[in-house]
CSV table of C-alpha atoms and ligand atoms in Angstrom, one decimal:
chain,number,residue,atom,x,y,z
L,5,MET,CA,-26.4,-21.3,15.7
L,6,SER,CA,-24.1,-18.4,16.3
L,7,ARG,CA,-25.1,-15.7,18.8
L,8,PRO,CA,-26.3,-12.3,17.5
L,9,TYR,CA,-23.8,-9.5,18.0
L,10,VAL,CA,-23.1,-5.9,17.0
L,11,ILE,CA,-19.7,-4.3,16.6
L,12,ASP,CA,-18.8,-1.1,18.4
L,13,GLN,CA,-15.9,0.9,17.1
L,14,MET,CA,-12.9,0.9,19.5
L,15,ILE,CA,-10.0,2.2,17.5
L,16,SER,CA,-10.7,4.2,14.3
L,17,ALA,CA,-9.0,3.7,11.0
L,18,LYS,CA,-7.6,7.2,11.3
L,19,SER,CA,-6.1,6.5,14.7
L,20,ILE,CA,-4.5,3.2,13.4
L,21,ALA,CA,-3.0,5.0,10.4
L,22,ALA,CA,-1.5,7.7,12.7
L,23,ARG,CA,-0.1,5.2,15.1
L,24,ILE,CA,1.5,3.2,12.2
L,25,GLU,CA,3.2,6.3,10.9
L,26,ALA,CA,4.8,6.8,14.4
L,27,LEU,CA,5.7,3.1,14.7
L,28,ALA,CA,7.3,3.1,11.3
L,29,ARG,CA,9.5,6.0,12.3
L,30,ASP,CA,10.7,4.1,15.4
L,31,ILE,CA,11.3,1.0,13.3
L,32,HIS,CA,13.2,3.0,10.8
L,33,ASP,CA,15.5,4.4,13.5
L,34,ALA,CA,16.1,1.0,15.0
L,35,PHE,CA,17.0,-0.6,11.6
L,36,ASP,CA,18.6,2.4,10.0
L,37,GLY,CA,21.4,1.2,7.7
L,38,THR,CA,20.1,-2.3,7.3
L,39,ASP,CA,20.9,-3.9,3.9
L,40,LYS,CA,17.6,-5.7,4.0
L,41,LEU,CA,14.9,-6.0,6.6
L,42,VAL,CA,12.8,-9.2,6.4
L,43,VAL,CA,9.3,-8.3,7.6
L,44,VAL,CA,7.5,-11.5,8.7
L,45,GLY,CA,3.8,-11.4,9.0
L,46,LEU,CA,2.1,-14.0,11.2
L,47,LEU,CA,-0.9,-15.3,9.3
L,48,ARG,CA,-3.6,-14.8,9.1
L,49,GLY,CA,-4.5,-11.9,11.4
L,50,SER,CA,-1.5,-9.7,10.5
L,51,PHE,CA,-2.2,-9.4,6.8
L,52,VAL,CA,-3.8,-5.9,7.0
L,53,PHE,CA,-1.4,-4.5,9.5
L,54,ILE,CA,1.7,-5.7,7.6
L,55,ALA,CA,0.4,-4.3,4.4
L,56,ASP,CA,-0.1,-0.8,5.9
L,57,LEU,CA,3.2,-1.0,7.9
L,58,VAL,CA,5.5,-1.9,5.1
L,59,ARG,CA,4.1,0.9,3.0
L,60,GLU,CA,5.2,3.4,5.7
L,61,LEU,CA,8.7,1.9,6.0
L,62,ASP,CA,11.4,3.7,4.0
L,63,LEU,CA,13.8,0.8,4.2
L,64,PRO,CA,14.8,-2.0,1.8
L,65,VAL,CA,12.3,-4.8,2.9
L,66,GLU,CA,11.5,-8.3,2.0
L,67,VAL,CA,8.1,-9.6,3.0
L,68,ASP,CA,7.6,-13.2,4.2
L,69,PHE,CA,4.9,-15.0,6.1
L,70,ILE,CA,4.7,-17.7,8.7
L,71,GLU,CA,1.5,-19.3,10.1
L,72,ALA,CA,1.2,-20.8,13.6
L,73,SER,CA,-1.7,-22.3,15.4
L,74,SER,CA,-2.1,-22.8,19.1
L,75,TYR,CA,-3.9,-25.7,20.7
L,76,GLY,CA,-4.9,-25.4,24.4
L,77,ASP,CA,-6.5,-27.8,26.7
L,78,GLY,CA,-7.6,-25.1,29.1
L,79,MET,CA,-4.3,-25.5,31.1
L,80,GLU,CA,-2.5,-22.3,30.2
L,81,SER,CA,1.1,-23.6,30.6
L,82,SER,CA,0.4,-26.6,28.4
L,83,ARG,CA,-0.5,-24.5,25.4
L,84,GLU,CA,1.1,-26.0,22.3
L,85,VAL,CA,2.0,-23.8,19.3
L,86,ARG,CA,2.6,-25.5,16.0
L,87,ILE,CA,4.0,-24.0,12.8
L,88,LEU,CA,1.6,-24.6,9.9
L,89,LYS,CA,3.4,-22.7,7.3
L,90,ASP,CA,7.1,-21.8,7.4
L,91,LEU,CA,9.0,-18.9,5.9
L,92,ARG,CA,10.0,-19.1,2.2
L,93,GLY,CA,13.3,-17.4,2.6
L,94,THR,CA,16.3,-17.6,4.9
L,95,ILE,CA,16.9,-15.2,7.7
L,96,GLU,CA,20.3,-16.2,9.0
L,97,GLY,CA,22.4,-13.1,9.4
L,98,ARG,CA,19.5,-10.9,8.4
L,99,ASP,CA,17.5,-8.3,10.2
L,100,VAL,CA,14.0,-9.5,11.0
L,101,LEU,CA,10.8,-7.9,12.2
L,102,ILE,CA,7.9,-10.2,13.2
L,103,VAL,CA,4.5,-8.5,12.7
L,104,GLU,CA,1.5,-9.7,14.8
L,105,ASP,CA,-2.0,-8.4,15.0
L,106,ILE,CA,-2.6,-9.1,18.7
L,107,VAL,CA,-0.7,-10.5,21.7
L,108,ASP,CA,-3.2,-12.2,24.0
L,109,THR,CA,-1.8,-15.0,26.2
L,110,GLY,CA,1.5,-14.4,24.5
L,111,HIS,CA,2.1,-18.1,23.5
L,112,THR,CA,2.0,-17.5,19.7
L,113,LEU,CA,4.4,-14.7,19.4
L,114,SER,CA,6.7,-16.0,22.2
L,115,HIS,CA,7.0,-19.4,20.4
L,116,VAL,CA,7.5,-17.9,16.9
L,117,THR,CA,10.1,-15.5,18.2
L,118,ASP,CA,12.1,-18.4,19.8
L,119,TYR,CA,11.6,-20.5,16.7
L,120,LEU,CA,13.0,-17.8,14.3
L,121,ARG,CA,15.7,-16.8,16.7
L,122,SER,CA,17.1,-20.3,16.5
L,123,ARG,CA,17.9,-19.5,12.8
L,124,HIS,CA,20.4,-16.9,14.0
L,125,PRO,CA,19.1,-13.7,12.4
L,126,ALA,CA,21.4,-10.6,12.9
L,127,ARG,CA,18.7,-8.7,14.7
L,128,LEU,CA,15.2,-9.8,15.5
L,129,LYS,CA,12.4,-7.5,16.8
L,130,THR,CA,8.7,-7.9,17.2
L,131,ILE,CA,5.7,-5.6,16.7
L,132,ALA,CA,2.1,-6.1,17.6
L,133,LEU,CA,-0.7,-3.8,16.7
L,134,LEU,CA,-2.7,-4.7,19.9
L,135,ASP,CA,-1.7,-5.9,23.3
L,136,LYS,CA,-4.0,-7.3,25.9
L,137,PRO,CA,-1.7,-7.5,29.0
L,138,ALA,CA,-4.6,-8.7,31.2
L,139,ARG,CA,-4.7,-12.0,29.3
L,140,ARG,CA,-0.9,-12.8,29.5
L,141,GLU,CA,0.1,-16.3,30.4
L,142,VAL,CA,3.7,-16.2,29.4
L,143,ASP,CA,6.2,-13.4,30.1
L,144,PHE,CA,6.4,-11.8,26.7
L,145,ARG,CA,6.3,-8.2,25.5
L,146,ALA,CA,6.6,-7.1,21.9
L,147,ASP,CA,9.3,-4.5,21.2
L,148,TRP,CA,6.7,-2.2,19.8
L,149,THR,CA,3.0,-2.1,20.5
L,150,GLY,CA,0.3,-0.1,18.7
L,151,PHE,CA,-2.3,0.0,21.3
L,152,GLU,CA,-2.8,-1.5,24.7
L,153,ILE,CA,-6.4,-2.6,25.1
L,154,PRO,CA,-8.6,-4.1,27.9
L,155,ASP,CA,-9.7,-7.7,27.9
L,156,ALA,CA,-12.4,-7.2,25.2
L,157,PHE,CA,-13.4,-9.3,22.3
L,158,VAL,CA,-12.1,-7.4,19.3
L,159,VAL,CA,-12.4,-7.8,15.5
L,160,GLY,CA,-11.5,-6.0,12.4
L,161,TYR,CA,-8.3,-4.8,10.7
L,162,GLY,CA,-7.3,-8.4,10.1
L,163,ILE,CA,-8.8,-9.9,13.3
L,164,ASP,CA,-11.7,-12.3,13.0
L,165,PHE,CA,-14.6,-13.7,14.9
L,166,ALA,CA,-15.1,-17.2,13.5
L,167,GLN,CA,-13.3,-16.1,10.3
L,168,ARG,CA,-15.6,-13.1,9.8
L,169,ASN,CA,-15.1,-9.3,10.2
L,170,ARG,CA,-11.4,-9.4,9.2
L,171,ASN,CA,-12.1,-6.8,6.5
L,172,LEU,CA,-13.4,-4.0,8.8
L,173,PRO,CA,-11.1,-1.0,8.4
L,174,TYR,CA,-11.2,-0.3,12.1
L,175,ILE,CA,-10.8,-2.3,15.4
L,176,GLY,CA,-14.2,-3.0,16.8
L,177,GLN,CA,-15.5,-4.6,20.0
L,178,VAL,CA,-18.0,-7.4,19.7
L,179,ARG,CA,-21.1,-7.0,21.9
L,180,PHE,CA,-23.5,-9.9,22.1
L,181,THR,CA,-27.1,-8.6,21.8
L,182,ASP,CA,-28.6,-11.6,23.6
L,183,ASP,CA,-26.8,-10.7,26.8
L,184,ALA,CA,-29.1,-9.9,29.7
J,204,PRP,C1,-4.7,-15.1,17.0
J,204,PRP,C2,-4.0,-13.8,16.8
J,204,PRP,C3,-2.6,-14.1,17.3
J,204,PRP,C4,-2.8,-15.1,18.4
J,204,PRP,C5,-2.7,-14.4,19.7
J,204,PRP,O1,-4.5,-15.9,16.0
J,204,PRP,O2,-3.9,-13.5,15.4
J,204,PRP,O3,-1.8,-14.7,16.3
J,204,PRP,O4,-4.2,-15.6,18.2
J,204,PRP,O5,-3.0,-15.2,20.8
J,204,PRP,P1,-2.0,-15.6,21.9
J,204,PRP,O6,-1.2,-14.5,22.3
J,204,PRP,O7,-3.0,-16.1,23.0
J,204,PRP,O8,-1.2,-16.8,21.4
J,204,PRP,P2,-5.4,-17.2,15.6
J,204,PRP,O9,-4.8,-18.4,16.1
J,204,PRP,O10,-6.8,-16.8,16.0
J,204,PRP,O11,-5.2,-17.2,14.0
J,204,PRP,P3,-5.4,-16.1,12.9
J,204,PRP,O12,-4.3,-15.2,13.0
J,204,PRP,O13,-5.4,-16.9,11.6
J,204,PRP,O14,-6.8,-15.4,13.1
């Protein structure tokens, strides 16, 4: 049986949209003049963010996806990240932007960044909508971050709790109602 919970809004849809507009301007400046930017979404959590972000980007873009999964045994440094689904296209010599929903321990984005950098893109940058620095286990920081948040259990805007709540238009915080 799953525990009962409610979701308190943490970041509104309006705040997310405003932040994405600003991030898109920064990305545009960083990649101005690119002949094609390959925007890589990290499945599954980034699917909402990437959809909104690319629609704010006034650049020639190609969209691709990669899926990674991390398996931990509780020992942080032994966390293993595996690629479950690879890119369809090639990125050698291309400009690449990896789009992630949240950086938590940092293992996933750090690993995927190294993995794609080994294919020799021209420029490779990373963006995460949310960052939880308090949870970091590896030294990694995305080039752009939407919001820094505390160590809270968040859902919505692509992020799930046991595969639910990804479709909320805002970022919410899970609060278990059976807590004392
Ligand atoms: C979540 C999230 C990030 C990753 C962050 O993905 O979407 O990809 O964990 O955690 P880390 O910084 O500790 O590595 P998850 O494995 O839950 O898959 P999902 O994207 O399919 O929800």
